[in-house]
Tab-separated table of C-alpha atoms and ligand atoms in Angstrom:
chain	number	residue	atom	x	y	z
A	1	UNK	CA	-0.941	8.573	27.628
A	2	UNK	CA	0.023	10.741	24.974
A	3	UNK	CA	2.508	13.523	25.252
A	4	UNK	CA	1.828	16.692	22.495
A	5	UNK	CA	5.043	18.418	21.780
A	6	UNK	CA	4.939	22.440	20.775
A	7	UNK	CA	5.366	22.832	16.844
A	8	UNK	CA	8.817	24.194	17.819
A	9	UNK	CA	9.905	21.802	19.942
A	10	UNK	CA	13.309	21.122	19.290
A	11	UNK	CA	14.945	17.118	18.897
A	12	UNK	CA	16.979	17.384	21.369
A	13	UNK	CA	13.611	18.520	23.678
A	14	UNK	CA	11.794	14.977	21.512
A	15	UNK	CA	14.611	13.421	22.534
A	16	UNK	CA	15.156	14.310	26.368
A	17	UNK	CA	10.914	12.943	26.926
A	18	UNK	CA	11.746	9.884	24.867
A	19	UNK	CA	14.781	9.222	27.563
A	20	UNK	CA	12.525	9.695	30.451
A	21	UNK	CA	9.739	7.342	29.263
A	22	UNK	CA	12.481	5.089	28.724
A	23	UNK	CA	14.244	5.502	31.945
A	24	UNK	CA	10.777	5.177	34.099
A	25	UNK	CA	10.548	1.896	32.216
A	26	UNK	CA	7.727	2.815	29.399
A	27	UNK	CA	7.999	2.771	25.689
A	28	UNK	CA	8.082	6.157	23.327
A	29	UNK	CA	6.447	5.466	20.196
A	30	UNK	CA	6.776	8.750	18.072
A	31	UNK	CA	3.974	9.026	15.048
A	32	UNK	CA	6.393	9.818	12.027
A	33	UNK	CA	5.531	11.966	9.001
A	34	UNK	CA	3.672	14.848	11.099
A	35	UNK	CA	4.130	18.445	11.557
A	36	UNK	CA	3.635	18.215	15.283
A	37	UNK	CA	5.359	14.897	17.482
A	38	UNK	CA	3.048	13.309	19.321
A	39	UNK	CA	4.868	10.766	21.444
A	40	UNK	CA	2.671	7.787	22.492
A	41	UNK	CA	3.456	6.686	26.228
A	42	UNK	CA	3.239	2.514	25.629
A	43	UNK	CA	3.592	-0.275	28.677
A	44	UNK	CA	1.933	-0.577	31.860
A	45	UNK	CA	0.666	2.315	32.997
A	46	UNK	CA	-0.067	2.278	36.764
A	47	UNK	CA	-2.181	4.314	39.499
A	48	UNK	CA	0.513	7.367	39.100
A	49	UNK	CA	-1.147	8.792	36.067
A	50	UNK	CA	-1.951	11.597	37.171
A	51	UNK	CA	1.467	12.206	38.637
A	52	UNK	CA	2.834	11.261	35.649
A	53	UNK	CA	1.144	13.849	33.300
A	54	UNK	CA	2.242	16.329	35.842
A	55	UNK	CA	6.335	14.749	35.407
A	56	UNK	CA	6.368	15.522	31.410
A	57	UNK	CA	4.226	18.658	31.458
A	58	UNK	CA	6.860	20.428	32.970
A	59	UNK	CA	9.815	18.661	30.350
A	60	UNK	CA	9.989	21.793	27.833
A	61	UNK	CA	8.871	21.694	24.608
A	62	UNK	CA	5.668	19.916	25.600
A	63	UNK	CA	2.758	21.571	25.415
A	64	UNK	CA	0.000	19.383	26.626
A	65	UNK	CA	-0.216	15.320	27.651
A	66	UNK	CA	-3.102	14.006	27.449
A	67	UNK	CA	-4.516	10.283	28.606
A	68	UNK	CA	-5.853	7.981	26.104
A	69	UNK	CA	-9.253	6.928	26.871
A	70	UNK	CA	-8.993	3.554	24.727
A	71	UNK	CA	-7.005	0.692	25.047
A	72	UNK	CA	-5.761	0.982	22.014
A	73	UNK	CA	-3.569	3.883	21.901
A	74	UNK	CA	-1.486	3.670	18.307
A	75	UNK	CA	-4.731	3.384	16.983
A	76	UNK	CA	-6.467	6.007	18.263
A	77	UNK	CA	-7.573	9.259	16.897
A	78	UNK	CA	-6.325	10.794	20.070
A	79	UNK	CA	-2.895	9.610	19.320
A	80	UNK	CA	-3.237	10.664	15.302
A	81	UNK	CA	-6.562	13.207	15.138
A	82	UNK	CA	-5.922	13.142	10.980
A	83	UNK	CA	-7.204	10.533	8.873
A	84	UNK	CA	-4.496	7.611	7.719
A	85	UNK	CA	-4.116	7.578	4.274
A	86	UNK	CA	-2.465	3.479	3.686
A	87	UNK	CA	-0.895	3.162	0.322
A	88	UNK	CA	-1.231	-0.119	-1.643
A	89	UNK	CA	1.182	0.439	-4.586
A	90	UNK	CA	0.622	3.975	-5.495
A	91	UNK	CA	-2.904	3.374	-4.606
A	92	UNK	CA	-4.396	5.628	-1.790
A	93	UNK	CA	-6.799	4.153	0.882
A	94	UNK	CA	-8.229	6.524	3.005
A	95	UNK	CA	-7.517	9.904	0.760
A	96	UNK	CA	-11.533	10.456	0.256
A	97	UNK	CA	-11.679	8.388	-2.560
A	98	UNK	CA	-13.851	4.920	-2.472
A	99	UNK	CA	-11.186	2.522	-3.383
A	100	UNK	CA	-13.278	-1.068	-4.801
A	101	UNK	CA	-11.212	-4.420	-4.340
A	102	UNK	CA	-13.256	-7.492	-6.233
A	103	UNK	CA	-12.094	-10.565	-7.981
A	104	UNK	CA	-13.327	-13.992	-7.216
A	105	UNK	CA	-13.245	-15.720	-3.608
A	106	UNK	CA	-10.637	-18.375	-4.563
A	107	UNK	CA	-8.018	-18.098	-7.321
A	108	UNK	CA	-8.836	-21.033	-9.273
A	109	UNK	CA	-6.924	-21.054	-12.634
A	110	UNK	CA	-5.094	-18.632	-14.629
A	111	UNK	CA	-7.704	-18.189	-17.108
A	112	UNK	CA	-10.269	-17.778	-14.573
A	113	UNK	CA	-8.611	-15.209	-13.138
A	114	UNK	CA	-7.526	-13.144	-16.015
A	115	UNK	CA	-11.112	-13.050	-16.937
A	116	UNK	CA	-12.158	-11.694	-14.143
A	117	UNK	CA	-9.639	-9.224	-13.452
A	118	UNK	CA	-9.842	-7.572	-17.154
A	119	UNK	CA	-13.937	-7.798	-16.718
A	120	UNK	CA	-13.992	-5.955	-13.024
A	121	UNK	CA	-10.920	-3.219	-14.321
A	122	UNK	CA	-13.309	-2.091	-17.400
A	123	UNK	CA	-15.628	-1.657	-14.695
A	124	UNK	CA	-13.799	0.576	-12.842
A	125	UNK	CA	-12.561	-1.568	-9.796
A	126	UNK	CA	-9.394	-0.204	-8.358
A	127	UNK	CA	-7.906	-3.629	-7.145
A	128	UNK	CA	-7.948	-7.386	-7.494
A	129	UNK	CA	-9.386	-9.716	-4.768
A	130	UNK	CA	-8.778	-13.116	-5.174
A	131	UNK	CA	-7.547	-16.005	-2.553
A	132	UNK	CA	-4.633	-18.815	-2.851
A	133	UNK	CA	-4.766	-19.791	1.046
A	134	UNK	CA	-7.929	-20.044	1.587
A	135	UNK	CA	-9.660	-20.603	5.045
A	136	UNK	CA	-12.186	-22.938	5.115
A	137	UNK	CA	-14.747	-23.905	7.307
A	138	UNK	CA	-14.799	-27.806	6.443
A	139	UNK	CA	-11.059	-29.463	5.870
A	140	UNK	CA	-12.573	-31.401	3.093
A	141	UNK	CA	-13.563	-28.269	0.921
A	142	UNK	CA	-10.898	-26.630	-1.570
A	143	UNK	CA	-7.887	-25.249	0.160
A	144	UNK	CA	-6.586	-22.526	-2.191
A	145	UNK	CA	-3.809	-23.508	-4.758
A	146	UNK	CA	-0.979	-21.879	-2.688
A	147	UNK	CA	1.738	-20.488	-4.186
A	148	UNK	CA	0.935	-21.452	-7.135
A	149	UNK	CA	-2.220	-19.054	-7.067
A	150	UNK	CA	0.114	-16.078	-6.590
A	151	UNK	CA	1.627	-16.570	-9.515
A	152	UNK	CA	-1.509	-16.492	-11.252
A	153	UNK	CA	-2.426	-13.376	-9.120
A	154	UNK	CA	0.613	-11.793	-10.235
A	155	UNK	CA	0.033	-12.596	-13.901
A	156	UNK	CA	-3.988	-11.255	-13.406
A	157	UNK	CA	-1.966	-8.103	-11.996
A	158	UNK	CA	0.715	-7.906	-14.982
A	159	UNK	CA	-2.300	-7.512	-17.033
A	160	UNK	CA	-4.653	-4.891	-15.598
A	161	UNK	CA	-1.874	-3.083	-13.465
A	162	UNK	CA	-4.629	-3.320	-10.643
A	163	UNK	CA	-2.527	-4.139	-7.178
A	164	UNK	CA	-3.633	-7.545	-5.373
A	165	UNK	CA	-4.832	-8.267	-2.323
A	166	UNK	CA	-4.818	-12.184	-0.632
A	167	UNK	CA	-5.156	-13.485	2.174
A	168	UNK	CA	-1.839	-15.011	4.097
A	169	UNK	CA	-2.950	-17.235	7.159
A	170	UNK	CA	-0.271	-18.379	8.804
A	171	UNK	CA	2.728	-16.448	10.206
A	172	UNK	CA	5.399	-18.616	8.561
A	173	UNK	CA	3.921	-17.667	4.922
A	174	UNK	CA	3.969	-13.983	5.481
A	175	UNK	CA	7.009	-13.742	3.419
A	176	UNK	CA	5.885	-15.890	0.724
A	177	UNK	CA	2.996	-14.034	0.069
A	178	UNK	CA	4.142	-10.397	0.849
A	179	UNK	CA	6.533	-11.556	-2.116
A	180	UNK	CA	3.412	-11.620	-4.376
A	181	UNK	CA	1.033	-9.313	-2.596
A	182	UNK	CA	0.458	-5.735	-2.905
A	183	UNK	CA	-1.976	-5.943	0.477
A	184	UNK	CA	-2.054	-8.824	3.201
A	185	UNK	CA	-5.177	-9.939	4.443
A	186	UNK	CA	-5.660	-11.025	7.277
A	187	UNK	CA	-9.206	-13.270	7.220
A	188	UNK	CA	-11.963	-13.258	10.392
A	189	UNK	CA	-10.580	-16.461	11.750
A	190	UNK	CA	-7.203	-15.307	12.004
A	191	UNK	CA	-8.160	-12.032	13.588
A	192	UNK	CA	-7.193	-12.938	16.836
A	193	UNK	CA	-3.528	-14.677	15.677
A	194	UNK	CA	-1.510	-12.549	17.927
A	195	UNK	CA	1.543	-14.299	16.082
A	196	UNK	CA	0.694	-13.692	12.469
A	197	UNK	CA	-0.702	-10.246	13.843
A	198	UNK	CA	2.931	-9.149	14.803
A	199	UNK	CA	4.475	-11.223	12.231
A	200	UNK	CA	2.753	-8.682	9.507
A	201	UNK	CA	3.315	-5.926	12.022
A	202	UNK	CA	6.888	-6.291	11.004
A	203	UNK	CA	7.168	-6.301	7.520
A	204	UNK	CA	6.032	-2.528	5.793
A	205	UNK	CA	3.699	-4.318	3.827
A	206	UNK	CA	0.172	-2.774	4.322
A	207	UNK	CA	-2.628	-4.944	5.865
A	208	UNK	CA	-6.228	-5.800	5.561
A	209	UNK	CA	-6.962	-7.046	8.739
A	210	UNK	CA	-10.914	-8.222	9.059
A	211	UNK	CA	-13.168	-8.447	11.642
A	212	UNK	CA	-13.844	-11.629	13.672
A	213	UNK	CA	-17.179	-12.994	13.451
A	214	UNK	CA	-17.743	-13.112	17.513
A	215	UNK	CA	-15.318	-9.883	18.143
A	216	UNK	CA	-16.495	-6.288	18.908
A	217	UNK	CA	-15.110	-3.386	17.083
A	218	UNK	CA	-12.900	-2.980	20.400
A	219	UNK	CA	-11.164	-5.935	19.278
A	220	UNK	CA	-10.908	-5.445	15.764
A	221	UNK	CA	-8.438	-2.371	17.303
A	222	UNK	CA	-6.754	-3.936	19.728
A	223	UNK	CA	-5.796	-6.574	17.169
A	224	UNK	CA	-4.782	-3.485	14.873
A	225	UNK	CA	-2.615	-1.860	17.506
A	226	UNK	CA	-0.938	-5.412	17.274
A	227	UNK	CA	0.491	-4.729	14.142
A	228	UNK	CA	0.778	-0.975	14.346
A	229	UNK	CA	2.988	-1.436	17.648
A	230	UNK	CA	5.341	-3.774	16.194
A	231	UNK	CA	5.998	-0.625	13.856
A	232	UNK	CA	3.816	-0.978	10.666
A	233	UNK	CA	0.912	1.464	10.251
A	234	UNK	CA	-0.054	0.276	7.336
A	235	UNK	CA	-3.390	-0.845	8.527
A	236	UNK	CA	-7.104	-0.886	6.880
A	237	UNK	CA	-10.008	-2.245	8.553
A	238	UNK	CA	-12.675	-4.237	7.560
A	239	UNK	CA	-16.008	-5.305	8.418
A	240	UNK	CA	-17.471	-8.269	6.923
A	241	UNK	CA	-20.426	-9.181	8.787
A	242	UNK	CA	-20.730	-10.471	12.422
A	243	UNK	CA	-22.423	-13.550	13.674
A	244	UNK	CA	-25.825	-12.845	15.268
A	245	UNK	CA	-29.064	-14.504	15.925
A	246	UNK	CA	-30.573	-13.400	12.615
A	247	UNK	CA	-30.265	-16.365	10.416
A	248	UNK	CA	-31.979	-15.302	7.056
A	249	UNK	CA	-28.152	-14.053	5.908
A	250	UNK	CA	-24.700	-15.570	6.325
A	251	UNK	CA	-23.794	-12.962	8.624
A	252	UNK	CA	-24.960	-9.881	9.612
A	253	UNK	CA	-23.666	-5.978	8.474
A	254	UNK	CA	-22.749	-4.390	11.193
A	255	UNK	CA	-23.268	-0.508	9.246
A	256	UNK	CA	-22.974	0.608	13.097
A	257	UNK	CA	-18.737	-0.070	12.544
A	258	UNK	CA	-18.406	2.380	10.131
A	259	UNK	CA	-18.937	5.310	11.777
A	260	UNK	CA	-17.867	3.965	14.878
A	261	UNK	CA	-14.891	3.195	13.869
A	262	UNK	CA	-14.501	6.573	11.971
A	263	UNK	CA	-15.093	7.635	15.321
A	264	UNK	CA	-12.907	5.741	17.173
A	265	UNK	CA	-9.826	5.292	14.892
A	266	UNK	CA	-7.811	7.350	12.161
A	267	UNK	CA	-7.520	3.805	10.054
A	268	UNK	CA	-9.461	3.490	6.741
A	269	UNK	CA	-12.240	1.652	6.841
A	270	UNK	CA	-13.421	-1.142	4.126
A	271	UNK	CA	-16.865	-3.046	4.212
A	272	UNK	CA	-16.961	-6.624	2.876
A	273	UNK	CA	-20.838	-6.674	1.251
A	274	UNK	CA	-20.201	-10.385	-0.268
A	275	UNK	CA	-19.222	-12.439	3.189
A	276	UNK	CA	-21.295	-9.742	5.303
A	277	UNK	CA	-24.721	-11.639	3.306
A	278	UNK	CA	-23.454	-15.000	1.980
A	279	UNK	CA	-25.811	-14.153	-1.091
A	280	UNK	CA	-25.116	-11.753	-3.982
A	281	UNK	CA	-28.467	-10.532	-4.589
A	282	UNK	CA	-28.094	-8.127	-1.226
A	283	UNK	CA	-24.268	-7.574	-1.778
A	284	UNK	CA	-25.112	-4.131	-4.028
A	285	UNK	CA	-27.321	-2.959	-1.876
A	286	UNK	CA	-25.263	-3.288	1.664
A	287	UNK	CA	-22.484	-1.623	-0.581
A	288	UNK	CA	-24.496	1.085	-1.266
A	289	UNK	CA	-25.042	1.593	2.342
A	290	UNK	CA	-21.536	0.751	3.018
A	291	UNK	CA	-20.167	4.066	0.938
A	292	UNK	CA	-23.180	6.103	2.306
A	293	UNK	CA	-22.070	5.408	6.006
A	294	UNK	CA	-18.671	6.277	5.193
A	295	UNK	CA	-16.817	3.513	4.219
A	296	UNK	CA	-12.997	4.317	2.466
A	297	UNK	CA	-13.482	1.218	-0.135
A	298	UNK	CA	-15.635	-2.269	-0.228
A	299	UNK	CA	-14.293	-5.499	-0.812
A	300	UNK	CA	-16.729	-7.619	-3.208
A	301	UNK	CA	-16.825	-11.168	-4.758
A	302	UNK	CA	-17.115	-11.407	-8.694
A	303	UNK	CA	-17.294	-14.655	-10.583
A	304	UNK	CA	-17.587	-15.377	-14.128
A	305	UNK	CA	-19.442	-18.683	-13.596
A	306	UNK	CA	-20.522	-18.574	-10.171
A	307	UNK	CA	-22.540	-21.968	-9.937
A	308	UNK	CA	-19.070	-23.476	-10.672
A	309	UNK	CA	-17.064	-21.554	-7.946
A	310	UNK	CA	-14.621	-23.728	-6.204
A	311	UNK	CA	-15.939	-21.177	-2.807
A	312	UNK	CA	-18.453	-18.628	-2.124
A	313	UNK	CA	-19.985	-18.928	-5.651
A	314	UNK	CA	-24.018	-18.098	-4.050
A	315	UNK	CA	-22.506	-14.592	-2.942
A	316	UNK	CA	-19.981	-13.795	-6.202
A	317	UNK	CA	-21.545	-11.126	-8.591
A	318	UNK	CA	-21.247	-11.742	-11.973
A	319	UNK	CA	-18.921	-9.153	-14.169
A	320	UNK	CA	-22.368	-7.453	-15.540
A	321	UNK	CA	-24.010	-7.112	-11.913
A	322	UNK	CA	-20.775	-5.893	-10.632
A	323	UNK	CA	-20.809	-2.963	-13.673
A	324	UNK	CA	-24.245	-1.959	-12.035
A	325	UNK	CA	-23.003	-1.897	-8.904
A	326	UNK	CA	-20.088	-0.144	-9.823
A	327	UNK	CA	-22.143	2.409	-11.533
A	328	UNK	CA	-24.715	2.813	-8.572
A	329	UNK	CA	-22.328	3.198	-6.056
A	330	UNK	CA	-20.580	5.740	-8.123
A	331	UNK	CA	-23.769	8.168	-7.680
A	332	UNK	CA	-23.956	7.294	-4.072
A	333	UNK	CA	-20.445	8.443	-3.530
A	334	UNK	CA	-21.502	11.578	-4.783
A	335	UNK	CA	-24.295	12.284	-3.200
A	336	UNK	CA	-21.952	11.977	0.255
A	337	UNK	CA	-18.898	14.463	-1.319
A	338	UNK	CA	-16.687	11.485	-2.196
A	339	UNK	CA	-15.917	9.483	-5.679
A	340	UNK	CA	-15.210	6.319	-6.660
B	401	PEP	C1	-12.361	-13.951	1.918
B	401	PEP	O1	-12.201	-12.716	1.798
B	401	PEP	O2	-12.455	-14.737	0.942
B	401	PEP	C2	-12.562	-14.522	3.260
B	401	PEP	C3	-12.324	-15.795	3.508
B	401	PEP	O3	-13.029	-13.613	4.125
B	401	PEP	P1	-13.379	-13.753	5.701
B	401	PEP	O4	-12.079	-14.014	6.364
B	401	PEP	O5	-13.963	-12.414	6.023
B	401	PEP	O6	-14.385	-14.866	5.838
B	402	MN	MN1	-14.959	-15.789	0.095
C-alpha cells in the first residue's frame, strides 16, 4: 500500500500517518528527495486492506492511497512513477544517457589492466569493468587476485578517471571492496544472497545487482527491494542472459527484461551482451539491441589478448572491436532519442 500525500501536506500531517502505520504495527518508508511524499506502507499486510485504505484516507493531508499491485513495493513505479537516476561518482545512470561499463572479466595484472582501461576510455566507455573476486563455476579455475586486484583497479581508475565497478561476493567483504569500488556488483550466483543483499543494502554505496540465471524478472526485484528496504536506493539492474533450452549460446538475452522492467520498475536498467552469449562475435550485436530496447547502459568484456584471458577470454572484445561497437551503438542511441 502506498499512501500519496497532497503537495501541501504539512510534516506534522507526514508525520501523524507515519505514527499510525507505526502504531498498527507496519513500517513507513518515506521516498526522500521528491516534491510530493509518498509513504510506502511495508510489513504484513492482511485481509483489512480495504479497511485500511479507508483508515488513512481520511488522516488529512492525504490525498489518495493506493495498493501496490507487486510484491515489490520500494521498487515499484507505483511507489516512485519517475525514473531513478543512481549516481556512480558523479556519473549518472538512468538520466537518458547510455552509460558503457567494459574492461576485462578478471583483473589480472596491473599492466593488463591499465591497457585496457586507457584503450576502452579513448573509445568512449564511461566506466571500468574488471573483477578481483571472481565467481567461478569450477574451484580449480582462477579465483580473482583479491584485494590485491583493487588496488590495481584503483590505479587503472587514477589513470583514466573512469569510476570502477567489481564484483564483491560475500557479505563479510562488502567493506573491503566498497573501500575500492565506485559500484558493487552483485554477480548471478549471488543474486539470491539475502545476506550480502542487505549487507550492501546498508552501506550508500550504489549496486549492480544481476540477474540469476534460473530467476524471473520478479525476482531480480524482489532481490532489489532487498537492498532498497534496508535503506539504499542506489540500485541498477542487469540482465545478463538466462539459462534456457537453447544451447547454441552461453545463455540466452532475455531483450523481453528491458522493457519489462522499464515497465515494472523506476531502476535503471543495464544489459550484459558478453555473459548474455559466452562469445564475442554476437556481443555487438545484442548491444545494439540492448540500447534499442531501452537499456540505461551495457556492461561488456574487452581484452587485449583474449586467447590468454585468465576467464571469459572467447566472449572479451578486443580494444578495436569494442571502438566499432562503441561507434555503432552511438548511432543506435540516436536513432531512439538518447546518446551515448
Ligand atoms: C562478471 O561480470 O564477470 C560475472 C561473473 O558476471 P555474472 O555474475 O553475470 O556471471
Ligand atoms: Mn566474465
Amino acid at each position: 500500500m502506498i499512501i500519496i500525500m497532497q503537495t501541501q501536506a504539512t510534516p506534522e500531517q507526514v508525520r501523524a500517518v507515519e505514527d499510525e502505520i507505526q502504531r498498527i504495527g507496519l513500517r513507513p518508508f518515506i521516498n526522500p528527495g521528491v516534491e510530493r511524499k509518498v509513504i510506502a506502507v511495508l510489513g504484513a499486510l492482511d485481509a483489512k486492506k480495504a479497511d485500511l485504505v479507508e483508515h488513512f484516507y481520511s488522516f488529512p493531508g492525504v490525498e489518495r492511497v493506493d495498493l501496490i499491485s507487486h510484491l515489490w513495493k520500494l521498487a515499484s513505479r507505483e511507489y516512485h512513477p519517475e525514473d531513478s537516476i543512481v549516481e556512480v561518482a558523479g556519473l549518472k545512470v538512468g538520466a537518458g544517457r547510455v552509460i558503457i561499463a567494459a574492461g576485462p572479466c578478471s583483473v589480472e595484472s596491473e599492466a593488463q589492466m591499465v591497457e585496457i582501461a586507457i584503450k576502452v576510455k579513448e573509445s568512449g566507455a564511461h566506466m571500468l569493468r574488471g573483477g578481483a573476486f571472481k565467481p567461478r563455476t569450477s574451484p580449480y579455475a582462477f579465483q580473482g587476485l583479491g584485494e590485491e586486484g583493487l588496488k590495481i583497479l584503483t590505479k587503472a581508475r587514477q589513470v583514466t578517471e573512469l569510476p570502477v565497478v567489481t564484483e564483491v561476493m560475500d557479505s563479510h567483504e562488502v567493506d573491503l571492496v566498497a573501500k575500492y569500488a565506485d559500484l558493487l556488483q552483485i554477480g548471478t550466483r549471488n543474486m539470491q544472497n539475502y545476506p550480502l543483499l542487505k549487507k550492501v543494502g546498508a552501506t550508500s554505496h550504489p549496486v549492480l545487482l544481476k540477474r540469476g540465471q534460473g530467476c524471473k524478472i520478479r525476482d531480480l526485484l524482489m532481490s532489489a527491494e532487498y537492498i532498497i528496504a534496508e535503506g539504499n536506493a542506489n540500485v541498477i539492474l542487469c540482465e545478463r542472459g538466462i539459462t534456457t533450452f537453447e544451447d547454441s549460446t552461453r545463455s540466452t538475452t532475455d531483450i523481453n527484461a528491458v522493457p519489462v522492467l522499464k515497465h515494472w520498475t523506476h531502476l535503471p536498467v543495464m544489459v550484459d551482451p558478453s555473459h548474455a552469449t559466452g562469445d564475442w562475435r554476437y556481443v555487438t550485436s545484442v548491444s545494439k539491441a540492448a540500447v534499442a530496447a531501452g537499456a540505461d547502459g551495457l556492461l561488456v568484456e574487452v581484452h587485449n589478448d583474449p586467447p590468454r584471458a585468465l576467464s571469459d577470454g572467447p566472449q572479451s572484445l578486443r580494444p578495436e572491436k569494442f571502438d566499432t561497437l562503441m561507434s555503432q551503438v552511438r548511432r543506435v542511441a540516436e536513432a531512439v532519442d538518447r546518446s551515448v
